[in-house]
Amino acid sequence: MPEFQSTPGMRDILPPESARWRHFQAVFSAVVESAGYGEIMPPMLEDLGVFQRLGDATDVVTKEMYDFVDKGGRHIALRPEQTASVCRAFAQHRPPTPWKVYYAGPNFRHESVQRGRYRQFDQVGIEVLGADDPYLDVEVISLGWEFYEKLGLERVVLLLNSLGEPADRSAYVAALYAYFDANRSSLSPESQITLDKNPLRVLDSKRPADTLLIASAPRISEFHSPAAAEHFATVQQGLTDLCIPFTIDTKLVRGLDYYRRTTFEFIGETLHSAQNALGGGGRYDGLVEALGGPPTHGIGFALGLDRTLLACDDEGVFPTPNDDVEVFVVDTTGGRHASRISAELRNAGMRTDRAFENRSMKSQMKAADRSGAIVTVIIGSNEVEAGTAVVRPMRGEVDVNRQREVPRETLISEVGKALIQAAQAGNTKAAPSP
Ligand code: HAM
């Protein structure tokens, strides 16, 4: 066992799995770029205060933050999420509104580690700042839905709620507090503590002691102002127009404090209920202001990459893309020819690997096999003397008659032809060459 291992909750993403991660992000970018979102790359560290604006009743802020004082004496933190960074960036740069951005990258929360819950985890997400239109809520939610469809996931459920206007939310929080406080002794000890910090979060509890009380707690919908009710009705209508199925969940309050009005979550039905939220989001009018910007409406979501890939595994969709090379070069004359031939093949757009350390023909052919290449180029002293090289198709049944010795000058185009033939014969799982 080596002295060092990656620390708990932080994993190495190795090839070929890393190719799947990149592909995930590429599919997401394509979906949201098609709707006019541009990529923002916020820094991974911010002043601690940026994240403290997320609210002090949030575990993410109070318990899970990786924060430290840097060498310049600044108290900074590794981002636990990116909505606060996007709002900080908006307040700093004041771009024209509506500002539609997306992001992809790691976040850090010191959580207890289990399947689907890590300390470094990746998200993709979008945020829109500066528009209050309920059809924007519809657009945002539908892009998340479309993305899951693009991945091939079928067992995703969309939960929808509205937390009302700030005044509705406050009245509701007061009513919830009164209700739970009257039944305090029946609540679990953990929820009794949560109640004094943030009564809404008691609704999140899945502890058996709390479930009965939660089931008959007041519902937010009873507190919606006419404006909030109308906004919510339009969102529901808009989703129905787009044939996006949803379930109203009046207990959906979400883990972060900043939400107002529309909130939503995408649930992966195949995952364990403690970690089955594939992603979620909502409106957070007020966060930009809390970060020193003008009053600005905001809405967005973040989808957890790690968990979504677990759901993909469960459903057998979105497999790891094949990143095998297409060509492997075997050189039994020392390696110099392989060097030049590989460079030429790569320049011509063919993914090419080669053997090193002048191994035997047998061992190089084994390496060619392992590489998954579709075609192997073989060059030995006979070929060097004759000014030729051998092109050998690898996949499927190796037919020695299809192995051909070709002039060195036409080698690159012959390999190209062999790849096309293999693709036509369906004898490739590799991505097509450019
Ligand atoms: P969140 O619900 O905290 O929201 O995280 C969104 C998603 O990130 C979760 O549904 C989950 O898939 C994934 N996630 C969170 N924590 C972990 C973890 N420890 N390990 C693995 N996956 C995790 C937000 O982060 C908000 N910023 C979403 C948002 C954007 N709201 C408005 N705009």
CSV table of C-alpha atoms and ligand atoms in Angstrom, one decimal:
chain,number,residue,atom,x,y,z
A,1,MET,CA,0.0,0.0,0.0
A,2,PRO,CA,1.6,3.4,-1.0
A,3,GLU,CA,1.9,6.0,1.8
A,4,PHE,CA,-0.6,8.3,0.2
A,5,GLN,CA,-4.2,7.7,-1.0
A,6,SER,CA,-6.6,10.3,-2.2
A,7,THR,CA,-8.4,11.8,0.8
A,8,PRO,CA,-11.9,10.6,1.7
A,9,GLY,CA,-14.6,11.8,-0.6
A,10,MET,CA,-12.1,12.9,-3.2
A,11,ARG,CA,-11.6,10.6,-6.1
A,12,ASP,CA,-9.3,10.2,-9.0
A,13,ILE,CA,-11.3,10.1,-12.2
A,14,LEU,CA,-9.2,7.8,-14.4
A,15,PRO,CA,-9.4,7.1,-18.1
A,16,PRO,CA,-11.7,5.9,-19.7
A,17,GLU,CA,-14.2,7.1,-17.1
A,18,SER,CA,-12.8,10.7,-17.4
A,19,ALA,CA,-13.9,10.6,-21.1
A,20,ARG,CA,-17.4,10.0,-19.9
A,21,TRP,CA,-17.2,13.0,-17.6
A,22,ARG,CA,-16.0,15.2,-20.5
A,23,HIS,CA,-18.7,13.9,-22.7
A,24,PHE,CA,-21.3,14.6,-20.0
A,25,GLN,CA,-20.2,18.2,-19.9
A,26,ALA,CA,-20.1,18.5,-23.7
A,27,VAL,CA,-23.7,17.2,-24.0
A,28,PHE,CA,-24.8,19.7,-21.3
A,29,SER,CA,-23.0,22.6,-23.0
A,30,ALA,CA,-24.7,21.7,-26.3
A,31,VAL,CA,-28.2,21.7,-24.7
A,32,VAL,CA,-27.8,25.0,-22.9
A,33,GLU,CA,-25.8,26.8,-25.6
A,34,SER,CA,-28.7,26.0,-28.0
A,35,ALA,CA,-30.8,28.2,-25.7
A,36,GLY,CA,-28.3,31.1,-25.6
A,37,TYR,CA,-26.4,30.4,-22.4
A,38,GLY,CA,-22.7,31.3,-22.3
A,39,GLU,CA,-20.1,29.7,-20.1
A,40,ILE,CA,-18.9,31.4,-16.9
A,41,MET,CA,-15.8,30.0,-15.2
A,42,PRO,CA,-15.8,31.5,-11.7
A,43,PRO,CA,-12.8,30.9,-9.5
A,44,MET,CA,-12.8,27.9,-7.2
A,45,LEU,CA,-12.0,30.1,-4.2
A,46,GLU,CA,-14.0,33.1,-3.0
A,47,ASP,CA,-14.0,35.3,0.1
A,48,LEU,CA,-15.7,33.3,2.8
A,49,GLY,CA,-18.4,36.1,3.0
A,50,VAL,CA,-19.6,35.3,-0.5
A,51,PHE,CA,-20.8,31.9,0.6
A,52,GLN,CA,-21.9,33.1,4.0
A,53,ARG,CA,-24.6,35.1,2.1
A,54,LEU,CA,-26.2,31.8,1.3
A,55,GLY,CA,-27.6,31.9,4.8
A,56,ASP,CA,-26.5,30.8,8.2
A,57,ALA,CA,-29.2,28.1,8.5
A,58,THR,CA,-27.6,26.1,5.8
A,59,ASP,CA,-25.4,23.1,6.7
A,60,VAL,CA,-23.5,23.8,3.5
A,61,VAL,CA,-22.4,27.1,5.0
A,62,THR,CA,-22.2,26.3,8.8
A,63,LYS,CA,-20.8,22.8,8.8
A,64,GLU,CA,-19.4,21.8,5.5
A,65,MET,CA,-17.3,24.6,4.1
A,66,TYR,CA,-13.6,24.2,3.4
A,67,ASP,CA,-12.3,27.6,4.6
A,68,PHE,CA,-9.0,28.8,5.6
A,69,VAL,CA,-6.9,32.0,6.1
A,70,ASP,CA,-4.5,32.4,3.2
A,71,LYS,CA,-1.0,33.7,3.3
A,72,GLY,CA,-2.3,37.3,2.9
A,73,GLY,CA,-4.6,37.0,5.9
A,74,ARG,CA,-7.8,36.7,3.8
A,75,HIS,CA,-10.4,34.3,5.0
A,76,ILE,CA,-11.4,32.4,1.9
A,77,ALA,CA,-13.3,29.2,1.1
A,78,LEU,CA,-13.4,26.5,-1.6
A,79,ARG,CA,-16.8,26.9,-3.3
A,80,PRO,CA,-19.5,24.6,-2.0
A,81,GLU,CA,-21.7,25.5,-5.0
A,82,GLN,CA,-21.6,28.1,-7.8
A,83,THR,CA,-24.8,30.2,-7.6
A,84,ALA,CA,-23.2,32.5,-5.0
A,85,SER,CA,-20.1,32.9,-7.2
A,86,VAL,CA,-22.3,33.7,-10.3
A,87,CYS,CA,-24.2,36.4,-8.3
A,88,ARG,CA,-21.0,37.8,-7.0
A,89,ALA,CA,-19.7,38.0,-10.6
A,90,PHE,CA,-22.9,39.7,-11.7
A,91,ALA,CA,-22.6,42.3,-8.9
A,92,GLN,CA,-19.0,42.9,-9.9
A,93,HIS,CA,-19.3,43.1,-13.7
A,94,ARG,CA,-22.9,44.3,-14.1
A,95,PRO,CA,-23.5,42.6,-17.5
A,96,PRO,CA,-26.7,43.4,-19.5
A,97,THR,CA,-29.7,41.5,-18.4
A,98,PRO,CA,-31.1,38.9,-18.7
A,99,TRP,CA,-27.7,37.4,-18.1
A,100,LYS,CA,-27.8,33.7,-19.1
A,101,VAL,CA,-24.8,31.7,-18.0
A,102,TYR,CA,-23.8,28.1,-17.5
A,103,TYR,CA,-21.0,26.4,-15.6
A,104,ALA,CA,-19.4,23.0,-15.1
A,105,GLY,CA,-16.9,22.0,-12.5
A,106,PRO,CA,-16.0,20.8,-9.0
A,107,ASN,CA,-17.5,22.0,-5.6
A,108,PHE,CA,-16.4,21.1,-2.1
A,109,ARG,CA,-18.5,20.2,0.9
A,110,HIS,CA,-17.2,18.4,4.0
A,111,GLU,CA,-20.0,15.9,4.1
A,112,SER,CA,-20.1,12.3,5.4
A,113,VAL,CA,-19.1,10.2,2.5
A,114,GLN,CA,-21.3,7.5,0.9
A,115,ARG,CA,-22.3,6.3,-2.5
A,116,GLY,CA,-23.4,9.5,-4.4
A,117,ARG,CA,-22.2,11.8,-1.7
A,118,TYR,CA,-18.6,13.1,-1.9
A,119,ARG,CA,-16.5,15.9,-0.6
A,120,GLN,CA,-15.4,17.0,-4.1
A,121,PHE,CA,-18.2,16.6,-6.5
A,122,ASP,CA,-19.0,18.0,-9.9
A,123,GLN,CA,-22.0,20.0,-11.0
A,124,VAL,CA,-23.2,21.4,-14.3
A,125,GLY,CA,-25.7,24.3,-14.0
A,126,ILE,CA,-27.3,27.4,-15.4
A,127,GLU,CA,-28.3,30.7,-13.9
A,128,VAL,CA,-30.3,33.6,-15.3
A,129,LEU,CA,-30.1,37.0,-13.7
A,130,GLY,CA,-32.4,39.9,-14.3
A,131,ALA,CA,-35.8,38.4,-15.4
A,132,ASP,CA,-38.9,37.6,-13.5
A,133,ASP,CA,-41.0,36.0,-16.3
A,134,PRO,CA,-42.5,32.6,-15.3
A,135,TYR,CA,-41.8,31.4,-18.8
A,136,LEU,CA,-38.1,31.7,-17.9
A,137,ASP,CA,-38.8,29.3,-15.1
A,138,VAL,CA,-40.3,27.0,-17.7
A,139,GLU,CA,-37.2,27.4,-20.0
A,140,VAL,CA,-34.8,26.7,-17.1
A,141,ILE,CA,-36.6,23.6,-15.9
A,142,SER,CA,-37.1,22.3,-19.5
A,143,LEU,CA,-33.4,22.5,-20.2
A,144,GLY,CA,-32.7,20.3,-17.3
A,145,TRP,CA,-35.3,17.9,-18.4
A,146,GLU,CA,-34.0,17.9,-22.0
A,147,PHE,CA,-30.5,17.2,-20.7
A,148,TYR,CA,-31.6,14.1,-18.8
A,149,GLU,CA,-33.5,13.0,-22.0
A,150,LYS,CA,-30.3,13.5,-24.0
A,151,LEU,CA,-28.4,11.2,-21.6
A,152,GLY,CA,-31.1,8.6,-22.1
A,153,LEU,CA,-32.4,8.6,-18.6
A,154,GLU,CA,-36.0,7.6,-18.2
A,155,ARG,CA,-36.5,7.2,-14.5
A,156,VAL,CA,-36.3,10.8,-13.6
A,157,VAL,CA,-39.1,12.5,-11.7
A,158,LEU,CA,-39.5,16.3,-11.6
A,159,LEU,CA,-40.7,17.6,-8.3
A,160,LEU,CA,-42.1,21.2,-8.3
A,161,ASN,CA,-43.1,23.6,-5.6
A,162,SER,CA,-43.4,27.4,-5.0
A,163,LEU,CA,-42.2,28.9,-1.8
A,164,GLY,CA,-44.2,32.1,-2.5
A,165,GLU,CA,-43.1,35.7,-2.3
A,166,PRO,CA,-40.8,36.6,0.6
A,167,ALA,CA,-43.8,37.8,2.7
A,168,ASP,CA,-45.7,34.5,2.0
A,169,ARG,CA,-42.6,32.5,2.9
A,170,SER,CA,-42.2,34.5,6.1
A,171,ALA,CA,-45.9,33.9,7.1
A,172,TYR,CA,-45.5,30.3,6.3
A,173,VAL,CA,-42.3,29.9,8.3
A,174,ALA,CA,-44.1,31.5,11.3
A,175,ALA,CA,-47.0,29.1,10.9
A,176,LEU,CA,-44.7,26.1,10.5
A,177,TYR,CA,-42.8,27.2,13.6
A,178,ALA,CA,-46.0,27.5,15.6
A,179,TYR,CA,-47.2,24.1,14.4
A,180,PHE,CA,-44.0,22.2,15.2
A,181,ASP,CA,-43.4,24.1,18.4
A,182,ALA,CA,-46.8,23.0,19.7
A,183,ASN,CA,-45.7,19.4,19.0
A,184,ARG,CA,-42.0,19.9,19.9
A,185,SER,CA,-41.8,16.8,22.2
A,186,SER,CA,-42.9,14.5,19.3
A,187,LEU,CA,-40.1,15.7,17.0
A,188,SER,CA,-36.8,14.0,16.8
A,189,PRO,CA,-34.0,15.7,18.8
A,190,GLU,CA,-32.3,16.7,15.5
A,191,SER,CA,-35.4,18.3,14.2
A,192,GLN,CA,-36.0,20.2,17.5
A,193,ILE,CA,-32.6,21.9,16.9
A,194,THR,CA,-33.4,22.5,13.2
A,195,LEU,CA,-36.8,24.0,14.2
A,196,ASP,CA,-35.1,26.8,16.0
A,197,LYS,CA,-32.7,27.5,13.2
A,198,ASN,CA,-34.9,27.1,10.1
A,199,PRO,CA,-38.4,25.6,10.5
A,200,LEU,CA,-38.6,25.0,6.7
A,201,ARG,CA,-35.8,22.5,6.9
A,202,VAL,CA,-37.8,20.3,9.3
A,203,LEU,CA,-39.8,19.4,6.3
A,204,ASP,CA,-36.7,17.8,4.8
A,205,SER,CA,-36.4,15.3,7.6
A,206,LYS,CA,-36.8,11.7,6.7
A,207,ARG,CA,-36.5,10.5,10.3
A,208,PRO,CA,-39.4,8.2,11.2
A,209,ALA,CA,-40.2,10.2,14.3
A,210,ASP,CA,-40.9,13.3,12.2
A,211,THR,CA,-42.8,11.9,9.3
A,212,LEU,CA,-46.3,11.9,10.8
A,213,LEU,CA,-46.1,15.4,12.0
A,214,ILE,CA,-44.7,16.6,8.7
A,215,ALA,CA,-47.5,14.9,6.8
A,216,SER,CA,-50.1,17.1,8.6
A,217,ALA,CA,-48.0,20.3,8.7
A,218,PRO,CA,-49.4,23.5,7.1
A,219,ARG,CA,-48.8,23.7,3.4
A,220,ILE,CA,-47.1,26.5,1.6
A,221,SER,CA,-49.8,26.7,-1.0
A,222,GLU,CA,-52.2,27.9,1.6
A,223,PHE,CA,-49.9,31.0,2.0
A,224,HIS,CA,-49.4,31.9,-1.6
A,225,SER,CA,-50.2,35.5,-2.4
A,226,PRO,CA,-52.3,36.0,-5.6
A,227,ALA,CA,-49.1,37.1,-7.5
A,228,ALA,CA,-47.2,34.0,-6.4
A,229,ALA,CA,-50.1,31.7,-7.1
A,230,GLU,CA,-50.4,33.2,-10.6
A,231,HIS,CA,-46.7,32.8,-11.3
A,232,PHE,CA,-46.8,29.2,-10.2
A,233,ALA,CA,-49.9,28.4,-12.2
A,234,THR,CA,-48.2,29.8,-15.4
A,235,VAL,CA,-45.1,27.7,-14.7
A,236,GLN,CA,-47.2,24.6,-14.5
A,237,GLN,CA,-49.1,25.5,-17.6
A,238,GLY,CA,-45.9,26.2,-19.5
A,239,LEU,CA,-44.4,22.8,-18.5
A,240,THR,CA,-47.6,21.1,-19.5
A,241,ASP,CA,-47.4,22.9,-22.9
A,242,LEU,CA,-44.0,21.3,-23.4
A,243,CYS,CA,-45.2,17.9,-22.3
A,244,ILE,CA,-42.9,17.8,-19.3
A,245,PRO,CA,-44.5,15.8,-16.5
A,246,PHE,CA,-44.1,17.0,-13.0
A,247,THR,CA,-45.3,16.3,-9.5
A,248,ILE,CA,-46.2,19.1,-7.1
A,249,ASP,CA,-44.4,18.5,-3.8
A,250,THR,CA,-45.4,21.2,-1.2
A,251,LYS,CA,-42.7,20.0,1.1
A,252,LEU,CA,-39.9,20.6,-1.3
A,253,VAL,CA,-38.0,23.4,0.4
A,254,ARG,CA,-34.4,22.5,-0.8
A,255,GLY,CA,-31.2,22.7,1.2
A,256,LEU,CA,-30.2,26.3,0.6
A,257,ASP,CA,-31.9,29.3,2.2
A,258,TYR,CA,-32.0,31.6,-0.8
A,259,TYR,CA,-35.0,30.2,-2.6
A,260,ARG,CA,-38.2,32.2,-3.3
A,261,ARG,CA,-41.2,31.1,-5.4
A,262,THR,CA,-40.4,28.3,-7.9
A,263,THR,CA,-38.3,25.5,-6.6
A,264,PHE,CA,-37.7,22.1,-8.2
A,265,GLU,CA,-35.7,18.9,-8.0
A,266,PHE,CA,-35.0,16.1,-10.3
A,267,ILE,CA,-35.1,12.8,-8.6
A,268,GLY,CA,-33.4,9.6,-9.8
A,269,GLU,CA,-35.8,6.8,-9.0
A,270,THR,CA,-33.1,4.1,-9.2
A,271,LEU,CA,-31.0,5.7,-6.5
A,272,HIS,CA,-31.2,5.3,-2.7
A,273,SER,CA,-33.6,7.9,-1.3
A,274,ALA,CA,-30.9,9.6,0.8
A,275,GLN,CA,-29.0,10.6,-2.3
A,276,ASN,CA,-31.6,10.5,-5.1
A,277,ALA,CA,-31.6,14.2,-5.9
A,278,LEU,CA,-29.9,14.3,-9.3
A,279,GLY,CA,-30.2,18.1,-9.3
A,280,GLY,CA,-32.3,21.0,-8.3
A,281,GLY,CA,-32.8,24.7,-8.3
A,282,GLY,CA,-35.2,27.5,-8.2
A,283,ARG,CA,-35.7,31.3,-7.9
A,284,TYR,CA,-33.5,33.2,-5.6
A,285,ASP,CA,-34.5,36.8,-6.0
A,286,GLY,CA,-32.4,38.6,-3.4
A,287,LEU,CA,-29.1,36.9,-3.5
A,288,VAL,CA,-27.4,39.4,-5.9
A,289,GLU,CA,-28.6,42.2,-3.5
A,290,ALA,CA,-27.2,40.4,-0.5
A,291,LEU,CA,-23.8,40.3,-2.4
A,292,GLY,CA,-23.8,44.1,-2.9
A,293,GLY,CA,-25.5,44.3,-6.3
A,294,PRO,CA,-28.8,45.9,-7.4
A,295,PRO,CA,-32.1,44.1,-6.6
A,296,THR,CA,-32.1,41.3,-9.3
A,297,HIS,CA,-34.3,38.4,-10.0
A,298,GLY,CA,-32.5,35.1,-10.3
A,299,ILE,CA,-33.2,31.5,-11.2
A,300,GLY,CA,-31.1,28.4,-12.0
A,301,PHE,CA,-30.3,24.9,-11.2
A,302,ALA,CA,-27.3,22.7,-10.6
A,303,LEU,CA,-27.2,19.0,-11.6
A,304,GLY,CA,-24.8,16.7,-9.8
A,305,LEU,CA,-22.6,14.9,-12.3
A,306,ASP,CA,-21.4,12.1,-10.0
A,307,ARG,CA,-24.9,11.1,-9.0
A,308,THR,CA,-26.4,11.5,-12.5
A,309,LEU,CA,-23.7,9.1,-13.8
A,310,LEU,CA,-24.7,6.6,-11.0
A,311,ALA,CA,-28.3,6.8,-12.3
A,312,CYS,CA,-27.0,6.3,-15.8
A,313,ASP,CA,-25.2,3.1,-14.7
A,314,ASP,CA,-28.4,1.9,-13.0
A,315,GLU,CA,-30.4,2.5,-16.2
A,316,GLY,CA,-27.7,1.2,-18.5
A,317,VAL,CA,-27.5,4.4,-20.5
A,318,PHE,CA,-24.8,6.9,-21.4
A,319,PRO,CA,-21.9,4.5,-21.6
A,320,THR,CA,-18.3,5.5,-21.4
A,321,PRO,CA,-17.4,6.7,-24.9
A,322,ASN,CA,-14.8,4.7,-26.6
A,323,ASP,CA,-11.6,6.7,-26.6
A,324,ASP,CA,-9.4,3.9,-28.1
A,325,VAL,CA,-6.9,4.9,-30.6
A,326,GLU,CA,-7.6,4.0,-34.3
A,327,VAL,CA,-4.2,3.1,-35.4
A,328,PHE,CA,-1.3,1.4,-33.6
A,329,VAL,CA,2.2,1.5,-35.1
A,330,VAL,CA,4.5,-1.5,-34.6
A,331,ASP,CA,8.2,-0.9,-35.4
A,332,THR,CA,10.8,-3.7,-35.0
A,333,THR,CA,13.7,-1.6,-36.2
A,334,GLY,CA,14.2,0.5,-33.1
A,335,GLY,CA,11.3,3.0,-33.1
A,336,ARG,CA,12.5,5.9,-35.3
A,337,HIS,CA,10.1,4.9,-38.1
A,338,ALA,CA,7.2,4.6,-35.7
A,339,SER,CA,8.0,8.1,-34.5
A,340,ARG,CA,7.6,9.6,-38.0
A,341,ILE,CA,4.7,7.5,-39.1
A,342,SER,CA,2.8,8.2,-35.9
A,343,ALA,CA,3.3,11.9,-36.3
A,344,GLU,CA,2.1,11.8,-39.9
A,345,LEU,CA,-1.0,9.8,-38.9
A,346,ARG,CA,-1.8,12.1,-36.1
A,347,ASN,CA,-1.4,15.1,-38.3
A,348,ALA,CA,-3.8,13.5,-40.7
A,349,GLY,CA,-6.3,13.4,-37.9
A,350,MET,CA,-6.0,9.7,-37.0
A,351,ARG,CA,-5.7,8.8,-33.3
A,352,THR,CA,-2.5,6.9,-33.1
A,353,ASP,CA,-0.4,5.2,-30.5
A,354,ARG,CA,2.8,3.1,-30.8
A,355,ALA,CA,5.0,0.8,-28.8
A,356,PHE,CA,8.2,2.0,-27.1
A,357,GLU,CA,11.4,0.4,-25.8
A,358,ASN,CA,12.0,-1.7,-29.0
A,359,ARG,CA,10.1,-4.7,-27.7
A,360,SER,CA,9.7,-7.9,-29.7
A,361,MET,CA,7.2,-8.1,-32.5
A,362,LYS,CA,5.0,-10.4,-30.4
A,363,SER,CA,4.9,-8.0,-27.5
A,364,GLN,CA,4.2,-5.0,-29.7
A,365,MET,CA,1.4,-6.9,-31.4
A,366,LYS,CA,-0.1,-7.6,-28.0
A,367,ALA,CA,0.1,-3.9,-27.2
A,368,ALA,CA,-1.6,-3.2,-30.5
A,369,ASP,CA,-4.4,-5.6,-29.5
A,370,ARG,CA,-4.8,-4.1,-26.1
A,371,SER,CA,-4.9,-0.6,-27.5
A,372,GLY,CA,-8.2,-1.4,-29.3
A,373,ALA,CA,-6.8,0.0,-32.5
A,374,ILE,CA,-8.7,-0.8,-35.7
A,375,VAL,CA,-5.6,-0.8,-37.9
A,376,THR,CA,-2.0,-1.7,-37.1
A,377,VAL,CA,0.8,-0.4,-39.2
A,378,ILE,CA,3.8,-2.8,-39.1
A,379,ILE,CA,7.3,-1.8,-40.1
A,380,GLY,CA,10.3,-4.1,-39.9
A,381,SER,CA,13.7,-4.2,-41.7
A,382,ASN,CA,12.3,-5.9,-44.8
A,383,GLU,CA,9.7,-3.1,-45.2
A,384,VAL,CA,12.3,-0.4,-44.6
A,385,GLU,CA,14.5,-1.9,-47.3
A,386,ALA,CA,11.6,-2.2,-49.7
A,387,GLY,CA,10.3,1.3,-48.8
A,388,THR,CA,6.9,-0.1,-47.7
A,389,ALA,CA,4.8,-0.7,-44.6
A,390,VAL,CA,2.2,-3.3,-43.7
A,391,VAL,CA,-1.4,-2.2,-43.0
A,392,ARG,CA,-3.2,-4.8,-40.9
A,393,PRO,CA,-6.9,-4.5,-40.0
A,394,MET,CA,-7.4,-5.6,-36.4
A,395,ARG,CA,-11.0,-5.7,-35.5
A,396,GLY,CA,-13.3,-8.6,-36.3
A,397,GLU,CA,-11.9,-11.6,-38.1
A,398,VAL,CA,-8.3,-10.8,-39.0
A,399,ASP,CA,-8.1,-11.9,-42.6
A,400,VAL,CA,-4.5,-12.2,-43.6
A,401,ASN,CA,-5.5,-11.4,-47.2
A,402,ARG,CA,-6.7,-8.0,-46.1
A,403,GLN,CA,-3.2,-7.3,-44.6
A,404,ARG,CA,-1.5,-5.4,-47.3
A,405,GLU,CA,2.0,-4.1,-47.9
A,406,VAL,CA,1.8,-0.6,-49.3
A,407,PRO,CA,4.4,1.9,-50.5
A,408,ARG,CA,5.6,4.1,-47.7
A,409,GLU,CA,4.5,7.2,-49.7
A,410,THR,CA,0.9,6.1,-49.8
A,411,LEU,CA,0.8,4.7,-46.3
A,412,ILE,CA,-1.2,7.5,-44.7
A,413,SER,CA,-3.9,7.5,-47.3
A,414,GLU,CA,-4.0,3.6,-47.3
A,415,VAL,CA,-4.5,3.6,-43.5
A,416,GLY,CA,-7.3,6.2,-43.9
A,417,LYS,CA,-9.0,3.9,-46.5
A,418,ALA,CA,-8.7,0.9,-44.2
A,419,LEU,CA,-10.4,2.9,-41.4
A,420,ILE,CA,-13.2,3.9,-43.7
A,421,GLN,CA,-13.6,0.2,-44.8
A,422,ALA,CA,-13.7,-0.9,-41.2
A,423,ALA,CA,-16.3,1.7,-40.4
A,424,GLN,CA,-18.4,0.6,-43.4
A,425,ALA,CA,-18.2,-3.0,-42.3
A,426,GLY,CA,-19.5,-1.8,-38.9
A,427,ASN,CA,-16.2,-3.0,-37.5
A,428,THR,CA,-15.5,-0.1,-35.3
A,429,LYS,CA,-16.8,1.3,-32.0
A,430,ALA,CA,-14.3,4.1,-32.2
A,431,ALA,CA,-15.5,7.7,-32.7
A,432,PRO,CA,-15.2,8.5,-36.4
A,433,SER,CA,-12.1,10.3,-37.6
A,434,PRO,CA,-12.4,13.9,-38.5
B,1,HAM,P1,-27.8,21.5,-4.3
B,1,HAM,O1,-29.1,20.9,-4.2
B,1,HAM,O2,-27.0,21.8,-3.1
B,1,HAM,O3,-28.0,22.9,-5.1
B,1,HAM,O4,-26.9,20.7,-5.3
B,1,HAM,C1,-27.4,20.3,-6.6
B,1,HAM,C2,-27.0,18.9,-6.9
B,1,HAM,O5,-25.6,18.7,-6.7
B,1,HAM,C3,-27.6,17.9,-6.0
B,1,HAM,O6,-28.9,17.5,-6.4
B,1,HAM,C4,-26.7,16.7,-6.1
B,1,HAM,O7,-26.9,16.0,-7.3
B,1,HAM,C5,-25.3,17.4,-6.3
B,1,HAM,N1,-24.6,17.3,-5.0
B,1,HAM,C6,-24.7,18.2,-3.9
B,1,HAM,N2,-23.9,17.8,-2.9
B,1,HAM,C7,-23.3,16.7,-3.4
B,1,HAM,C8,-22.3,15.8,-2.8
B,1,HAM,N3,-21.8,16.1,-1.6
B,1,HAM,N4,-21.9,14.8,-3.5
B,1,HAM,C9,-22.4,14.5,-4.7
B,1,HAM,N5,-23.3,15.3,-5.3
B,1,HAM,C10,-23.7,16.4,-4.7
B,1,HAM,C11,-27.1,23.8,-5.4
B,1,HAM,O8,-25.9,23.5,-5.3
B,1,HAM,C12,-27.6,25.1,-5.9
B,1,HAM,N6,-26.5,26.0,-6.2
B,1,HAM,C13,-28.5,24.8,-7.1
B,1,HAM,C14,-29.0,26.1,-7.8
B,1,HAM,C15,-28.5,26.7,-8.8
B,1,HAM,N7,-30.1,26.8,-7.4
B,1,HAM,C16,-30.2,27.8,-8.1
B,1,HAM,N8,-29.3,27.8,-9.0
